[in-house]
Tab-separated table of C-alpha atoms and ligand atoms in Angstrom:
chain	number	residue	atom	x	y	z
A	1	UNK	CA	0.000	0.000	0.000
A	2	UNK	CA	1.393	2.790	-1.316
A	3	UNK	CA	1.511	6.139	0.955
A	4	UNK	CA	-1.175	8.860	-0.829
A	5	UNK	CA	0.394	12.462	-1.759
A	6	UNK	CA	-0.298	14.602	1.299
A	7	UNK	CA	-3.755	16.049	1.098
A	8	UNK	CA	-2.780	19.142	3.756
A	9	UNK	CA	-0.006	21.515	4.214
A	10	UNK	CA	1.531	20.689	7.610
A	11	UNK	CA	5.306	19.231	7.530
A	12	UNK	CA	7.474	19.335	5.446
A	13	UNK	CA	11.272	19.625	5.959
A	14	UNK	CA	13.462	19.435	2.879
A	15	UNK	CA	15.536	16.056	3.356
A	16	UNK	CA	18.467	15.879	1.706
A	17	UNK	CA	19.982	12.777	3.324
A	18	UNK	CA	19.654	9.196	2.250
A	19	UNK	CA	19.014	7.941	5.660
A	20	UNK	CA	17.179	9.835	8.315
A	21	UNK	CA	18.584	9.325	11.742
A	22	UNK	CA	16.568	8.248	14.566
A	23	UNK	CA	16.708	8.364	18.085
A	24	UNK	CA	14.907	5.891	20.440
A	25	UNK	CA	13.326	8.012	23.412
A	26	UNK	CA	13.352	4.360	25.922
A	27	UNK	CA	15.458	1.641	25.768
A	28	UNK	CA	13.155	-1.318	27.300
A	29	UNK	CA	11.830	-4.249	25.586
A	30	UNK	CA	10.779	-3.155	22.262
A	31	UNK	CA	13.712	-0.761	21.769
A	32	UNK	CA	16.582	-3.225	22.607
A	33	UNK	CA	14.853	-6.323	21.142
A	34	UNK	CA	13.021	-5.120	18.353
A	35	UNK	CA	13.681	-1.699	17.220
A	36	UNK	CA	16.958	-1.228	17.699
A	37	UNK	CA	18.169	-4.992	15.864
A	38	UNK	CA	15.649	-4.161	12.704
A	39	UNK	CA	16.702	-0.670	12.046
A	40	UNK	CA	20.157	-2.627	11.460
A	41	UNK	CA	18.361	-3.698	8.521
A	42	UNK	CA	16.493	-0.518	7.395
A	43	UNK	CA	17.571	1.193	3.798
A	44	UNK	CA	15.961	4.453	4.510
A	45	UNK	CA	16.789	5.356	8.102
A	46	UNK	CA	18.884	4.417	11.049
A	47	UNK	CA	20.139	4.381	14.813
A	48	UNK	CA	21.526	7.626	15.535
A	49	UNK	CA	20.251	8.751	18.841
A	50	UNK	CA	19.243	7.454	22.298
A	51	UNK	CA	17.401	8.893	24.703
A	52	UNK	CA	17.541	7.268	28.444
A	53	UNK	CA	17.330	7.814	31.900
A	54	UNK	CA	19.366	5.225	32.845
A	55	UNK	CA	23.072	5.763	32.155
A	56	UNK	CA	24.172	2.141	32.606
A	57	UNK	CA	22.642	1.655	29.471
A	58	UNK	CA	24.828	4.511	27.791
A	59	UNK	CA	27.742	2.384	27.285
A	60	UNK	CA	26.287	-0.848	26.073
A	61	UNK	CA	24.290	0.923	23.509
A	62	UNK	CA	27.022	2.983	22.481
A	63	UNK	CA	29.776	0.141	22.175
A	64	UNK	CA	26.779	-2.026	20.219
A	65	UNK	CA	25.474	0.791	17.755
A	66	UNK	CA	28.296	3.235	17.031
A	67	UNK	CA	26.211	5.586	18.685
A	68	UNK	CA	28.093	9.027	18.745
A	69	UNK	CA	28.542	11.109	22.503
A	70	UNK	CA	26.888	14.300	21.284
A	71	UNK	CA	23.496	12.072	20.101
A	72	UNK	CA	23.421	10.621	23.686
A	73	UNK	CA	20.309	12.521	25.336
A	74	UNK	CA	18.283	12.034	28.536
A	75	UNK	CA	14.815	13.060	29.551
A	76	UNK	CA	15.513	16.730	30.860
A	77	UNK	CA	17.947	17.777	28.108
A	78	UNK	CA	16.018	15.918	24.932
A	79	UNK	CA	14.917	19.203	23.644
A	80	UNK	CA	18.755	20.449	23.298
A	81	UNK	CA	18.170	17.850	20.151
A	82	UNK	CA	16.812	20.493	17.996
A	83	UNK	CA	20.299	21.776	17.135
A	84	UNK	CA	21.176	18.060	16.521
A	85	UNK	CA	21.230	17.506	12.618
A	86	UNK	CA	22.080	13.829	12.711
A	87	UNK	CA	18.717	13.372	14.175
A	88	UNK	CA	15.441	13.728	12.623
A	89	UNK	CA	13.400	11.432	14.320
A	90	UNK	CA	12.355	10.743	17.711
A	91	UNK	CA	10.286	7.153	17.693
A	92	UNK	CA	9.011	7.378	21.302
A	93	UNK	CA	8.679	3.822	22.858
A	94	UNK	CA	8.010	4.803	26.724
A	95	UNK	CA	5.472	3.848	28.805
A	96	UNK	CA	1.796	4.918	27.359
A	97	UNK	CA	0.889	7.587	29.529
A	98	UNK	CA	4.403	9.279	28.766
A	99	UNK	CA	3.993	9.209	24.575
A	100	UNK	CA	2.347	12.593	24.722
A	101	UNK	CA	4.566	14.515	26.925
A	102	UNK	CA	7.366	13.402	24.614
A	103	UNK	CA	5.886	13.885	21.440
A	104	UNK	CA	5.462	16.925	22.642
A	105	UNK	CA	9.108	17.620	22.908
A	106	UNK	CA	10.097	15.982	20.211
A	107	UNK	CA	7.895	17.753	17.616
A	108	UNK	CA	8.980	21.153	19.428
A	109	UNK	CA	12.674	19.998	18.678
A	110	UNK	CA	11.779	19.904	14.893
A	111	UNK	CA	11.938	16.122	15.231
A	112	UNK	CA	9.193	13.920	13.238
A	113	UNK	CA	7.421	11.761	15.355
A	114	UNK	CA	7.054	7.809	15.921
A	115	UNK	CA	4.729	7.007	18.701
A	116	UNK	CA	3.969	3.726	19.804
A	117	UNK	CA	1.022	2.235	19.971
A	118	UNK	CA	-1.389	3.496	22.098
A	119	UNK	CA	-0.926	6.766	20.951
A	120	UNK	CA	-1.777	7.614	24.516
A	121	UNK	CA	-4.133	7.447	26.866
A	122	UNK	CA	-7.488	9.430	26.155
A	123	UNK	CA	-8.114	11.655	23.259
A	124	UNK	CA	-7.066	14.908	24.610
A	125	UNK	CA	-3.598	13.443	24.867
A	126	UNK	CA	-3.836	12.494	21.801
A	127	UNK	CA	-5.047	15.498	19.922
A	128	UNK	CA	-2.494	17.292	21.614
A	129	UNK	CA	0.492	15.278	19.798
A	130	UNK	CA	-1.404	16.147	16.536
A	131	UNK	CA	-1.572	19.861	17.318
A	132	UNK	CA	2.047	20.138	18.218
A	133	UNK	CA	3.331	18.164	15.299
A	134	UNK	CA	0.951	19.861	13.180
A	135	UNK	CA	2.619	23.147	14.878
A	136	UNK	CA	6.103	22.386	14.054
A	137	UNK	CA	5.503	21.024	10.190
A	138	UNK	CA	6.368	17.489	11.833
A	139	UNK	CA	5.372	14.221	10.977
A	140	UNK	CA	3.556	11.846	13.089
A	141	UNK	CA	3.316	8.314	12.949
A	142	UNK	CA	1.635	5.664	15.373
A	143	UNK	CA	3.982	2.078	15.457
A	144	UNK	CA	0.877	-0.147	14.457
A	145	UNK	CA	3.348	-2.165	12.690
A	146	UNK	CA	0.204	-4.666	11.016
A	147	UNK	CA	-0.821	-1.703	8.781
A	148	UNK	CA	3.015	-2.123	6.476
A	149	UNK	CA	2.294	-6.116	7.078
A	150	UNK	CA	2.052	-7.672	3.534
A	151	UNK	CA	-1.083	-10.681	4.826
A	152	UNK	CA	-2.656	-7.902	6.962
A	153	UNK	CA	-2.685	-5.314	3.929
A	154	UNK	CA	-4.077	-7.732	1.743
A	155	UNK	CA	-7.230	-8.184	3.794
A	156	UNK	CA	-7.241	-4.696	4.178
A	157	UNK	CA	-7.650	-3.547	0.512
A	158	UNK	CA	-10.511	-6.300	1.218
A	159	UNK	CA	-12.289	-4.119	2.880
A	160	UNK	CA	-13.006	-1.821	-0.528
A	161	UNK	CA	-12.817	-4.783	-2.690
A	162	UNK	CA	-15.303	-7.348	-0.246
A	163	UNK	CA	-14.380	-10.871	-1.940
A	164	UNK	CA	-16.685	-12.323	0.374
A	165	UNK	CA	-18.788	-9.756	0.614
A	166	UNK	CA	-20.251	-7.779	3.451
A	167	UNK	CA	-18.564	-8.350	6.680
A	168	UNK	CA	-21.229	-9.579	9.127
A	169	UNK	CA	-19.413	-10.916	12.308
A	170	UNK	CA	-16.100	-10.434	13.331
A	171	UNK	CA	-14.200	-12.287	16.205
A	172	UNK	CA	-10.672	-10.788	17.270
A	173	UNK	CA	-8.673	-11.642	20.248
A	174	UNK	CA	-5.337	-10.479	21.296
A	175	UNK	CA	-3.288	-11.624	24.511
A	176	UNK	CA	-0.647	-13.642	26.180
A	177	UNK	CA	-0.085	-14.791	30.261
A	178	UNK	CA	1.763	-12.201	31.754
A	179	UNK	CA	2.769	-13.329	35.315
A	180	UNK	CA	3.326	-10.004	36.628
A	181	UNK	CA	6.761	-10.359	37.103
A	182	UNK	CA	8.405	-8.919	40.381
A	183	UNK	CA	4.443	-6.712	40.660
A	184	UNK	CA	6.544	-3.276	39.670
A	185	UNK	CA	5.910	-3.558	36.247
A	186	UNK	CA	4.291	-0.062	34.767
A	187	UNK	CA	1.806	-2.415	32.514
A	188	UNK	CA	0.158	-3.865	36.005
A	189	UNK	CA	-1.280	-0.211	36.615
A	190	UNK	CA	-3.309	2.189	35.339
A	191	UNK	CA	-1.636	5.513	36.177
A	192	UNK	CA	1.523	4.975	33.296
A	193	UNK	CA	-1.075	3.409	31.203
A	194	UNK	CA	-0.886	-0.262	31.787
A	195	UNK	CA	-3.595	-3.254	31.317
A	196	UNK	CA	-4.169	-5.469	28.681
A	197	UNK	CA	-6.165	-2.716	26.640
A	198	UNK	CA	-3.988	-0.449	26.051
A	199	UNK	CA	-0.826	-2.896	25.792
A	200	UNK	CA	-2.804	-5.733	23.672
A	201	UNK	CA	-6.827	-4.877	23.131
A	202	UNK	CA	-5.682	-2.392	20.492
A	203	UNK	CA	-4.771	-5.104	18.164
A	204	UNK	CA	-8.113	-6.693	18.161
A	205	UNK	CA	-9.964	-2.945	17.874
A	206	UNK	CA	-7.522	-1.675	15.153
A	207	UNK	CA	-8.024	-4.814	13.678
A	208	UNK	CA	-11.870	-4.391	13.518
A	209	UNK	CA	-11.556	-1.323	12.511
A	210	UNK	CA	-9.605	-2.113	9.556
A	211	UNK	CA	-11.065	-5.280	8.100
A	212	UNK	CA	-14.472	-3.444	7.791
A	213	UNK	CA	-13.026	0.003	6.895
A	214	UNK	CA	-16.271	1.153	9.830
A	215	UNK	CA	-15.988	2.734	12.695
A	216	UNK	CA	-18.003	1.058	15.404
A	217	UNK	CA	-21.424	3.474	16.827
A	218	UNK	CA	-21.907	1.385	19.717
A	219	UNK	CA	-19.852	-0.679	22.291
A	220	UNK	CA	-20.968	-2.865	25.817
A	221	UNK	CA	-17.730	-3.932	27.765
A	222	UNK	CA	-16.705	-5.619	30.989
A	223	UNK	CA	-13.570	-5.954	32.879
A	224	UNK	CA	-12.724	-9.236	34.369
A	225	UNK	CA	-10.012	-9.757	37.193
A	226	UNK	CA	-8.631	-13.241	38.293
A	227	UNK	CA	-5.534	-11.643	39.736
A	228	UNK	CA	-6.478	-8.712	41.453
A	229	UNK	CA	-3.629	-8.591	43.635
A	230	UNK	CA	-1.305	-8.610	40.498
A	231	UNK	CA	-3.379	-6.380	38.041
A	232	UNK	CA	-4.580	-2.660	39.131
A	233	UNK	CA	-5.061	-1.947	35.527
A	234	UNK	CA	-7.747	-4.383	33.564
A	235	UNK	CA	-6.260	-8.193	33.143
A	236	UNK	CA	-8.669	-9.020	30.895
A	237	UNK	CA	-11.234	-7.025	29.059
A	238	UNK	CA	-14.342	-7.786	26.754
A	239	UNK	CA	-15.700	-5.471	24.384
A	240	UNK	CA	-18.803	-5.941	21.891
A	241	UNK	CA	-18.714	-3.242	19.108
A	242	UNK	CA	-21.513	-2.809	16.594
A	243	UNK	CA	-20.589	-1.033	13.332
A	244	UNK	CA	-23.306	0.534	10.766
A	245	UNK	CA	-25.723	-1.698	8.792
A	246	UNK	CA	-25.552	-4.270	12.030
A	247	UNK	CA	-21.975	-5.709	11.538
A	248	UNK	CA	-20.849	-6.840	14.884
A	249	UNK	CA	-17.466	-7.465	16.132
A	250	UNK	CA	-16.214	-9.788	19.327
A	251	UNK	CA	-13.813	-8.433	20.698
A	252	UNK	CA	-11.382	-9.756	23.978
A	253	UNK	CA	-7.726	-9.145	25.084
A	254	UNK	CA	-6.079	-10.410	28.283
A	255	UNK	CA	-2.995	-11.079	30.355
A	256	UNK	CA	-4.479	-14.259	31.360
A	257	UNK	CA	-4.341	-16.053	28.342
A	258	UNK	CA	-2.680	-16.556	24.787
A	259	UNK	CA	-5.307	-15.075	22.340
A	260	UNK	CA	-4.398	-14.179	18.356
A	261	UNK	CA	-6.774	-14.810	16.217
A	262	UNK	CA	-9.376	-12.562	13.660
A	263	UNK	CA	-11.890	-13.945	11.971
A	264	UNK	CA	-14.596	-12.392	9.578
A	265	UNK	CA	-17.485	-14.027	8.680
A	266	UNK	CA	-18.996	-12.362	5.485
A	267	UNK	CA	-22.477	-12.881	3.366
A	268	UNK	CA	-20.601	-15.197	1.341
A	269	UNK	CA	-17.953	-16.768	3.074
A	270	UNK	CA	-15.174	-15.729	5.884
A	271	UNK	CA	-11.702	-15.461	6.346
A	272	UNK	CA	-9.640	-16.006	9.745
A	273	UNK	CA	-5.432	-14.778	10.373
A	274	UNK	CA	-3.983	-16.869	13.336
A	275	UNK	CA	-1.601	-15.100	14.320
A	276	UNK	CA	-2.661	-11.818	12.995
A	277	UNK	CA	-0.545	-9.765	15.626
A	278	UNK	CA	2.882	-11.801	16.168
A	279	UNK	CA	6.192	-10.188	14.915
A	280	UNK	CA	6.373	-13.155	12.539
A	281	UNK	CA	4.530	-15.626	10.953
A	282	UNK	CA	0.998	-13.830	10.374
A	283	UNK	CA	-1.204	-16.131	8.060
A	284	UNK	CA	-4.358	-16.490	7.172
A	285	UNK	CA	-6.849	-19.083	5.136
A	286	UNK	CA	-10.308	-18.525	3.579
A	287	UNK	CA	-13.770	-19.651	3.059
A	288	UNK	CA	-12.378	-21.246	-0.918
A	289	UNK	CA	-9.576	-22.600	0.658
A	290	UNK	CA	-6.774	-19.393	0.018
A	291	UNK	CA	-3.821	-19.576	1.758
A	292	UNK	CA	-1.966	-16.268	2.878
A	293	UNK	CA	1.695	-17.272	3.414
A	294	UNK	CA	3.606	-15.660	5.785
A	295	UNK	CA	5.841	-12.379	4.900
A	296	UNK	CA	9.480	-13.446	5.355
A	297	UNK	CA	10.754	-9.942	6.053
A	298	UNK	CA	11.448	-8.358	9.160
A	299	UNK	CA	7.988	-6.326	10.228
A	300	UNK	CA	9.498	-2.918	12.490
A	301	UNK	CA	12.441	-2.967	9.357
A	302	UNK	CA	9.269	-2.549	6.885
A	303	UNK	CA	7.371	-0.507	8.703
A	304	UNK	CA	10.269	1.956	10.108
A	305	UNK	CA	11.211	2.182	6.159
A	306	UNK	CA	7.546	3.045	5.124
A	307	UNK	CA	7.757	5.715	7.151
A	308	UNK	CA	11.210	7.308	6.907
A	309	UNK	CA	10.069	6.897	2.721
A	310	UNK	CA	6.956	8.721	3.105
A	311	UNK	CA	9.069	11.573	5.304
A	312	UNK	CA	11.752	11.849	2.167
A	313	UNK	CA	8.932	11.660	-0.134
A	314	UNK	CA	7.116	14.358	1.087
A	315	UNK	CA	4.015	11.536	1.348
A	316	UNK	CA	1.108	11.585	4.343
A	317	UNK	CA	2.292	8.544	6.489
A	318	UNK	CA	0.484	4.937	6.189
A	319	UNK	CA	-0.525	5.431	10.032
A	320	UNK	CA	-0.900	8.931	10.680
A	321	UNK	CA	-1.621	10.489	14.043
A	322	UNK	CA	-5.168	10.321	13.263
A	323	UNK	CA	-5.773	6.621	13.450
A	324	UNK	CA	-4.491	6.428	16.590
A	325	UNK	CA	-6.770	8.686	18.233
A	326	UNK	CA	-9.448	6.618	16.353
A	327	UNK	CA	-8.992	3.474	18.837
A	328	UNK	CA	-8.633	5.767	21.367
A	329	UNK	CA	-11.894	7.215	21.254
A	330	UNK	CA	-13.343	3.611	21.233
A	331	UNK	CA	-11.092	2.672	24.139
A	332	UNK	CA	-12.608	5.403	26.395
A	333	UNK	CA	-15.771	4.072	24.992
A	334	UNK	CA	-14.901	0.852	26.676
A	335	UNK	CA	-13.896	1.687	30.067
A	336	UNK	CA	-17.349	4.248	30.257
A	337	UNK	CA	-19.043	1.207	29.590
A	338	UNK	CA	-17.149	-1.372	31.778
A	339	UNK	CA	-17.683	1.332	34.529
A	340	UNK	CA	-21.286	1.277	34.419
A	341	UNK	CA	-21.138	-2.776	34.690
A	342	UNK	CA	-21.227	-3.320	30.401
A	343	UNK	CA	-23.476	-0.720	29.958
A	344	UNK	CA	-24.387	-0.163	26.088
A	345	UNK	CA	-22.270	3.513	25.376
A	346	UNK	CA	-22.595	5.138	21.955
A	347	UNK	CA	-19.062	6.071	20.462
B	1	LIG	P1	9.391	-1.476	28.843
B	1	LIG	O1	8.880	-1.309	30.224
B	1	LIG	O2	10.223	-2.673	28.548
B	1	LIG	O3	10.218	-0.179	28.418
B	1	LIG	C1	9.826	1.111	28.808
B	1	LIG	C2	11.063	1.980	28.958
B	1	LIG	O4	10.643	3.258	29.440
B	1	LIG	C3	12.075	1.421	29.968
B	1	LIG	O5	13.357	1.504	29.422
B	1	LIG	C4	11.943	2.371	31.159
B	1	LIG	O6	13.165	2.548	31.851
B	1	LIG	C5	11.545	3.664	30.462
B	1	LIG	N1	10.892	4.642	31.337
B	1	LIG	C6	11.107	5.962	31.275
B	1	LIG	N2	10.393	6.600	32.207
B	1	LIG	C7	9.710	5.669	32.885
B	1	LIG	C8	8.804	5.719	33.969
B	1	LIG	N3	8.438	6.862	34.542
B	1	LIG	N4	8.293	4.548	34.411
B	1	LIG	C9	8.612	3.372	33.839
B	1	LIG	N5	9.486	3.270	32.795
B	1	LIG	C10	10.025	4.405	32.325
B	1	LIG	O7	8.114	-1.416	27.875
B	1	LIG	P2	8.009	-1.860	26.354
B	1	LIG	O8	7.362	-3.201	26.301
B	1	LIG	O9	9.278	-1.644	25.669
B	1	LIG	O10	6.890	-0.848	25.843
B	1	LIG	C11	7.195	0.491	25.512
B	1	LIG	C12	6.178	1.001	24.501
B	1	LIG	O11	6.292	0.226	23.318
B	1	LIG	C13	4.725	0.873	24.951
B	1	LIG	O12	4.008	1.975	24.469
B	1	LIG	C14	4.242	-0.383	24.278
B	1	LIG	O13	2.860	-0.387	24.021
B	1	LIG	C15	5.030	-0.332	22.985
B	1	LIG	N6	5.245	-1.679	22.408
B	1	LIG	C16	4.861	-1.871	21.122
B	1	LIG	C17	5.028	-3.113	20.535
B	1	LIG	C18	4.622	-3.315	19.103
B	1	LIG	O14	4.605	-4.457	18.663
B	1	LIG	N7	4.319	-2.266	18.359
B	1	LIG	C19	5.568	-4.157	21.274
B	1	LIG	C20	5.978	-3.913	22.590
B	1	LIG	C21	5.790	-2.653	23.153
């Protein structure tokens, strides 16, 4: 799926460069395991910045990446990166409730912006990332890393072209058994924006959202807890959306269980991806007996290389800011309606 021309006038910096040079604002998990090994492999940008609060990391990131002193940044002086020119993007992979403050920053520096997903925590956040990108002629892009995945974009473009036509039902489900760990863990509580809703149940929503091309009008939820004294934030969380002309869409996500599957049941036949979220190995098969092979490539290397493209091209981004505040409308949606005991809540 090619990236469309841009249809508005925000951004654009003149890049001259071959590679844009990115800084990772977090070095946990998904930086050190995923990000930072795949944009090893990337053709349009790579690692030129990191951005930590921990400075036993400095060392072991420099020696590994060639990362230079001067591109070496933590939380109180990342703004001092605006007179960096080795950096033009900040891909900000911190705990959810921190993506907009450091957006923020980063789009002030001049910086185009990554954000993981969920963009953040409830709209306002969100819109406010928009505006300040927006602001500063920056691009913003949200990490769902399924939209530049070649099985996922092929039911995608299904969604104009209906093979089966009309969805009618759709079934997603995204989670895995998270013990809990040592009970410290940001993604146990709700204040940095933990719970399995914001760190998984966007998979199966984005997912809905995309295979039907809809946005959902309606939505009943519930919250179920079989841990309590692990999980502040939701452990596992069931949402119901309904779509216009009736489509419905069964939705769950939990850190109680290993869920990854979407299925669409259509007017005349279905299709199902299991896995549809892993980092590898998405596939799918269909009602006539289709088989979507799995992509061999690396996913973040695709998907960080979309997006540096569309930045050098001057092109809107396949996942701009936008979509993300799209599940995050729904998600407030769900927790209104989880709060009043699964309530129905119009979106
Ligand atoms: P993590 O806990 O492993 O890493 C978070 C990093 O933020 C750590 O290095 C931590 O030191 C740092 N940090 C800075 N300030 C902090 C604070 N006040 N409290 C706690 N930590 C703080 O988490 P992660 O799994 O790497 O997730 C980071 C982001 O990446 C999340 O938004 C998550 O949703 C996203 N993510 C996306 C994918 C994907 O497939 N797209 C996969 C995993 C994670």
């Amino acid at each position: 799926m090619a990236a469309s021309t841009l249809p508005f006038s925000s951004f654009m910096i003149p890049q001259s460069k071959e590679k844009l040079g990115v800084a990772l604002v977090g070095l946990g998990y998904y930086s050190r395991d995923l990000l930072a090994p795949a944009l090893q492999l990337t053709r349009h940008c790579e690692l030129k910045g990191i951005v930590t609060g921990t400075p036993e990391k400095i060392p072991v990131w420099q020696e590994k990446y060639g990362i230079a002193n001067k591109n070496v940044y933590n939380y109180e002086n990342m703004h001092e990166m605006a007179d960096n020119e080795d950096i033009d993007i900040v891909y900000i992979v911190l705990p959810n409730a921190l993506h907009k403050k450091y957006s923020v920053i980063g789009a002030e520096a001049g910086k185009h912006v990554w954000c993981e997903k969920p963009m953040a925590i409830n709209v306002g956040e969100c819109e406010e990332i928009i505006n300040a990108c927006e602001k500063n002629k920056v691009q913003l892009t949200i990490g769902y890393r399924m939209h530049h995945e070649p099985v996922t974009q092929k039911i995608i473009s299904w969604n104009k072209s209906r093979p089966y036509g009309k969805p009618l039902k759709l079934t997603a489900e995204a989670g895995f058994y998270n013990s809990g760990g040592d009970g410290t863990h940001w993604k146990l509580f709700k204040e940095l924006g933990g719970g399995a809703m914001f760190d998984m149940g966007v998979y199966p929503l984005n997912a809905v959202r995309y295979a039907t091309g809809m946005e959902p009008t309606r939505v009943r939820a519930t919250i179920e807890r079989s841990r309590p004294e692990i999980f502040e934030a939701d452990e596992t969380t069931i949402f119901d959306l309904e779509f216009p002309g009736g489509i419905v869409a069964h939705c769950k996500t939990s850190f109680s269980e290993g869920l990854n599957t979407l299925r669409t049941e259509c007017e005349k036949g279905w299709y199902e991806l299991r896995p549809f979220q892993s980092y590898s190995g998405v596939k799918g098969k269909t009602s006539d007996n289709k088989f979507l092979s799995p992509f061999k490539g690396n996913q973040q290397a695709r998907q960080m290389d979309d997006d540096a493209l569309g930045i050098i091209q001057n092109k809107k981004p396949l996942v701009p800011g936008e979509e993300g505040l799209l599940d995050i409308r729904v998600v407030e949606a769900i927790f209104k309606s989880a709060e009043q005991g699964g309530k129905e809540i119009a979106i």
